XYZ file of C-alpha atoms in Angstrom:
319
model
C 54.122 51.473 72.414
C 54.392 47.925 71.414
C 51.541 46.231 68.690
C 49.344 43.585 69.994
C 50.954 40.443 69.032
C 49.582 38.133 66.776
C 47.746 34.451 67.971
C 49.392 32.283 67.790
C 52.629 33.993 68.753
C 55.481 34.495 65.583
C 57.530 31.976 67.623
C 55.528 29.425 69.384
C 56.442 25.819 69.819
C 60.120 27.275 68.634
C 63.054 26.700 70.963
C 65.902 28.465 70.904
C 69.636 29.105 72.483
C 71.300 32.446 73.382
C 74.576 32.842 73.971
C 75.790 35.673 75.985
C 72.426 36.096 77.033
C 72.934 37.052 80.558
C 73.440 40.797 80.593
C 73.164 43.171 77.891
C 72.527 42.647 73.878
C 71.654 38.434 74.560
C 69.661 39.746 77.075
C 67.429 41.998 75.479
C 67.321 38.637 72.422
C 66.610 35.977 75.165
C 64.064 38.260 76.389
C 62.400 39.324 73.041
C 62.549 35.406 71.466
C 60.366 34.403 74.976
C 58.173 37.685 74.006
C 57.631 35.933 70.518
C 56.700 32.603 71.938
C 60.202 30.661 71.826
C 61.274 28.576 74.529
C 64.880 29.741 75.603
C 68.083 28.456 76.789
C 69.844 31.217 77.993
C 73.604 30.670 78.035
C 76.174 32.981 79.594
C 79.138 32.177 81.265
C 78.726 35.092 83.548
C 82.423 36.346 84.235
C 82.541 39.538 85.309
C 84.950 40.919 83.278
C 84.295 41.898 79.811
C 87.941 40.610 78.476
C 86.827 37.033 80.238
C 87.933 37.684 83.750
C 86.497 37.095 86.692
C 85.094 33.391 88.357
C 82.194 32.136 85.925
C 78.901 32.473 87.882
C 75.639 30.669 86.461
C 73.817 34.256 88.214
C 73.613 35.976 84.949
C 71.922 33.759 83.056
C 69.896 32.057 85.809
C 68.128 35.763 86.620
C 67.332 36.116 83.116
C 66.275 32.824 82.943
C 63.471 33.640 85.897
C 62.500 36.561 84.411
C 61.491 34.964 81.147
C 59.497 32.394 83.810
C 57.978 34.905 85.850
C 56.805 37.063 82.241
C 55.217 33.525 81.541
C 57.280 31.681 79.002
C 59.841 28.962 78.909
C 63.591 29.095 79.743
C 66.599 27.553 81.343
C 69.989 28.633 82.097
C 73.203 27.096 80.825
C 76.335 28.079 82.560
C 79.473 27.236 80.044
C 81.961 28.524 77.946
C 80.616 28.272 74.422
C 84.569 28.530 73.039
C 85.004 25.777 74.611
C 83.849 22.244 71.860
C 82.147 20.057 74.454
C 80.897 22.979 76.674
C 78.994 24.150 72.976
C 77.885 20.336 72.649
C 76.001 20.564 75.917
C 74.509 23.603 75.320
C 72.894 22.228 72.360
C 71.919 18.935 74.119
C 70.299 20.911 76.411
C 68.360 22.726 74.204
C 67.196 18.859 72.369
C 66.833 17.569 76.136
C 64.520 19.907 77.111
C 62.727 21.075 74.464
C 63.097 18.109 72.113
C 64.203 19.940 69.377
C 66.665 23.049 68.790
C 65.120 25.791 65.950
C 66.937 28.718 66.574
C 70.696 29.905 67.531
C 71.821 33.203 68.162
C 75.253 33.700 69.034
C 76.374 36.617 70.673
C 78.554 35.605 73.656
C 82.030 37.689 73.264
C 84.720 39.393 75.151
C 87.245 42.221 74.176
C 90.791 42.832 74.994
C 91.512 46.035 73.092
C 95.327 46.805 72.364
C 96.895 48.417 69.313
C 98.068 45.830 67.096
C 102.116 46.586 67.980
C 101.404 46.117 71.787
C 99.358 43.293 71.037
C 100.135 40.134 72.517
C 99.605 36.541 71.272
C 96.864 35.670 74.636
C 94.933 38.831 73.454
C 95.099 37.611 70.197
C 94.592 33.855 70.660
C 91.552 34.750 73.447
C 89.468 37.306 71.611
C 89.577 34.964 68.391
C 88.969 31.803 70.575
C 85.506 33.385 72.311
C 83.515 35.191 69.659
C 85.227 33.127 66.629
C 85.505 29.546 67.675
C 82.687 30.330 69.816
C 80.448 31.230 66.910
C 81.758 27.937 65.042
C 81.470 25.566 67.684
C 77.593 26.588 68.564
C 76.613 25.943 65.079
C 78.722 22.824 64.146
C 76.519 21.075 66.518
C 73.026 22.924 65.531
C 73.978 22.099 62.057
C 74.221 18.389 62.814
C 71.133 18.305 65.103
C 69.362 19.900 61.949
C 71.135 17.895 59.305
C 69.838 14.686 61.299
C 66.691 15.244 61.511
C 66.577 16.676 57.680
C 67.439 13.304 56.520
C 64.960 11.387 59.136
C 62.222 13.437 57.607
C 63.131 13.379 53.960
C 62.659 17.047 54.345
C 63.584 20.279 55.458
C 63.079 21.162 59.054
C 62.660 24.850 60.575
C 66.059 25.883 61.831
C 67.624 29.383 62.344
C 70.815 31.205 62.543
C 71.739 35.026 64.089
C 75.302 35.602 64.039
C 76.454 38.664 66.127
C 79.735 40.596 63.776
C 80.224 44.334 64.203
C 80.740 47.337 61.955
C 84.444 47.431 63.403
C 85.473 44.762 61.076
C 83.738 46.898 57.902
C 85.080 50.545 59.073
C 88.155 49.670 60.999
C 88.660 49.992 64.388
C 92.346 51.132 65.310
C 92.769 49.223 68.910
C 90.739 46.178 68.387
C 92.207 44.019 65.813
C 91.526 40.473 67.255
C 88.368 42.054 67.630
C 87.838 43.193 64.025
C 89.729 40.077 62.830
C 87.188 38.213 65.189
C 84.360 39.900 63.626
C 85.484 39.737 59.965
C 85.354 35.801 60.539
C 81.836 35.543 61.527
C 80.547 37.210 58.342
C 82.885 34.438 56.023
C 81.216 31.701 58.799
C 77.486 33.074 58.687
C 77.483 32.907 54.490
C 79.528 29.522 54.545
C 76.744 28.452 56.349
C 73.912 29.800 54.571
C 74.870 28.044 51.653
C 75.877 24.753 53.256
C 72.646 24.271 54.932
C 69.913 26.017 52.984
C 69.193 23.236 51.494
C 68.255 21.307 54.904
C 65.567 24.508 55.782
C 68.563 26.422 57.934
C 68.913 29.832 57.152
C 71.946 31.923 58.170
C 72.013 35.570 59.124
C 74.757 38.111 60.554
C 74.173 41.280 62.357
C 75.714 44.160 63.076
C 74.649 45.828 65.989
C 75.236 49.123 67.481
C 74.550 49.224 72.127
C 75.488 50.822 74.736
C 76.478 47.706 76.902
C 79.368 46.596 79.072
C 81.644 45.585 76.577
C 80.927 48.861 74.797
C 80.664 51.405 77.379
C 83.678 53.589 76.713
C 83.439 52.897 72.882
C 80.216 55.367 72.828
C 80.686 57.050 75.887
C 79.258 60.631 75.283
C 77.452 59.277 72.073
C 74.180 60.266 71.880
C 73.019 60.355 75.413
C 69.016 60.018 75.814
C 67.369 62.340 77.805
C 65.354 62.559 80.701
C 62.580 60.113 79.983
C 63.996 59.142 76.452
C 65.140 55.505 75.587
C 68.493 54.851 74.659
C 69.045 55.510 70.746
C 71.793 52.437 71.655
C 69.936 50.510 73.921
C 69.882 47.150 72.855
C 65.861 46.820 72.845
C 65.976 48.196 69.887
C 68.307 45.093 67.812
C 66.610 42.490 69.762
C 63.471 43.005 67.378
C 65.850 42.337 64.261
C 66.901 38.765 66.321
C 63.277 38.074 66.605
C 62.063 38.659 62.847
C 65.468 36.801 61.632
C 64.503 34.096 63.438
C 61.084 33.398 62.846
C 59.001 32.162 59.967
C 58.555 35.996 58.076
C 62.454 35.413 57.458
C 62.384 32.400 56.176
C 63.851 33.863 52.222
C 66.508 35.987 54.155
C 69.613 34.068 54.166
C 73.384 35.022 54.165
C 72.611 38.660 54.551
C 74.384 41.201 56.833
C 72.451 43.801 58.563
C 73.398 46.769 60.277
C 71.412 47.831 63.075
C 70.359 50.425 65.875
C 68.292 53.317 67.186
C 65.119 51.970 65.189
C 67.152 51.804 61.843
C 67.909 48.684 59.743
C 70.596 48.780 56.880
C 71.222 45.953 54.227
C 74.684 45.592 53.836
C 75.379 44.252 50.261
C 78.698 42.547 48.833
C 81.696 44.362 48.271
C 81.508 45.246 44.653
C 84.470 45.945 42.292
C 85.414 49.878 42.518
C 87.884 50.042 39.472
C 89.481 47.367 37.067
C 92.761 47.713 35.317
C 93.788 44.942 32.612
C 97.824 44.920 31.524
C 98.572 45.623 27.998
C 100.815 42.640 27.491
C 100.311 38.806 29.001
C 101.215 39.599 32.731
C 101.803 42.941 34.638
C 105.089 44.419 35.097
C 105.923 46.769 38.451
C 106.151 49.551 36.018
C 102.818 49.112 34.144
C 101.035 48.655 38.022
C 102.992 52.050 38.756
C 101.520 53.630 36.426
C 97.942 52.559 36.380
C 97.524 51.757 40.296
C 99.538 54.956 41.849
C 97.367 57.679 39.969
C 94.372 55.691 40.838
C 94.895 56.372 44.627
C 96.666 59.124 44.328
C 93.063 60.797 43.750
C 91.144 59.126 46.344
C 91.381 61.382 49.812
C 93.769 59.878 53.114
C 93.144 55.923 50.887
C 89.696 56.641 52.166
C 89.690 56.385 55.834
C 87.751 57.962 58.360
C 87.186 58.663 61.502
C 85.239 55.694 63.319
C 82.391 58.002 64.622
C 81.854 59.457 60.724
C 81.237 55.798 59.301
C 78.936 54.886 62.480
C 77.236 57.639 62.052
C 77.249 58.847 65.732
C 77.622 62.119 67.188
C 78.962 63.040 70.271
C 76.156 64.548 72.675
């Protein structure tokens, strides 16, 4: 059962955009920042297919939308194609239209078309990396220069927020996604470019990585850790939208450039990569031989170059 919330709400007078936010994981965050007291745009393009097909329909976002006006909050829909530069202009005009002010972005809008990287072709490629990375950029190109603005006006920092949406498949591997993982890899560099480019202005930038059973990840834990009768979801994606809702609020405002991993009512701090080993040549620059010789033992010890099996590094077990 959920805590009383506090008075005034964690989020009040805050507005805020979700992409993606008509079905699944921007759901559950459009939802949980209205909770919080935000004021929400709520942006999906609402094709029906999860690799992008499918006619756009402003449905999606426009029920989710009413149901954050019927639970007594604030929200509009948007109906565009955040991938696409002036579409993500006018999502953030909408935002400073209606609400005077944008404070928080969370990007999640995506779409997968999985193929192993030798069938691969160059519009699965090109489409995946348009949507969730270009996406992701063009969202917070214009938040950045909304926040930027009014930074200078004031002569001080203003309250602005960042959730990027990455996955674990660009950290473990994932074997028929790799505009996916490519995709996802990107977001991370993006999300810590930012953080640094715009703490100074008050904007912090975050990146999670979520695990949820949703459409676009249906058959990817199919059989995972089924609830039972009565049970919620261990990946239902009520339980990241929480995460979305403390990155974006004032308790966060030190947290910046960090990755999280999360799910099932567990949060993990991702930290750097750090250095695992360190060879330095004997003479002024390495010969093939001397690399041979230092580099092939080296992995020779370390078991299968230290890959495993997706479900072992997600930590899920079939049910």
């Amino acid at each position: 059962m959920s805590q009383p919330l506090p008075s005034p709400l964690p989020l009040e007078g805050l507005a805020a955009i979700v992409t993606g936010a008509g079905r699944g994981l921007g759901r559950a965050e459009a939802l949980e920042l209205a909770r919080l007291g935000a004021s929400v745009v709520v942006n999906d393009f609402g094709k029906t297919g999860r690799d992008g097909s499918g006619e756009a329909s402003a449905t999606p976002a426009e029920e989710v939308a009413a149901e954050i006006r019927a639970a007594g909050g604030q929200a509009v829909a948007h109906l565009g194609d955040v991938a696409d530069h002036e579409q993500a202009r006018g999502l953030v005009q909408l935002a400073i239209d209606t609400y005077g002010k944008l404070d928080i972005l969370v990007n999640n809008a995506g779409i997968l078309r999985d193929r192993m990287i030798f069938s691969m072709s160059e519009g699965e490629w090109d489409s995946v990396i348009h949507v969730h990375l270009k996406g992701h950029f063009n969202t917070t190109h214009f938040a950045s220069v909304h926040w930027r603005e009014r930074s200078k006006a004031a002569g001080e920092p203003v309250y602005g927020r960042i959730v990027n949406t990455s996955s674990e498949a660009f950290l473990a591997g994932s074997a028929g996604q790799p505009n996916y993982a490519a995709a996802k890899g990107g977001i991370v560099g993006l999300t810590t470019s930012s953080a640094l480019a715009l703490g100074k202005y008050g904007v912090t930038a975050n990146v999670i990585c979520p695990r949820a059973r949703t459409r676009m990840t249906e058959d990817v834990f199919a059989g995972f850790q089924e609830p039972g009768a009565g049970e919620l979801d261990a990946l239902a994606p009520e339980h990241v939208a929480p995460l979305v809702g403390y990155l974006a609020s004032p308790a966060a405002g030190g947290v910046n450039g960090q990755l999280l991993v999360v799910h099932g009512g567990m949060v993990a701090v991702v930290e750097r990569p750090k250095v695992a080993a360190k060879f330095d040549t004997a003479k002024g620059v390495f010969t093939y031989e001397e690399l041979d010789g230092v580099l092939s033992p080296y992995y020779a010890g370390r078991p299968a170059n230290e890959t495993f099996a997706a479900s072992e590094v997600l930590g899920l077990k079939r049910g």
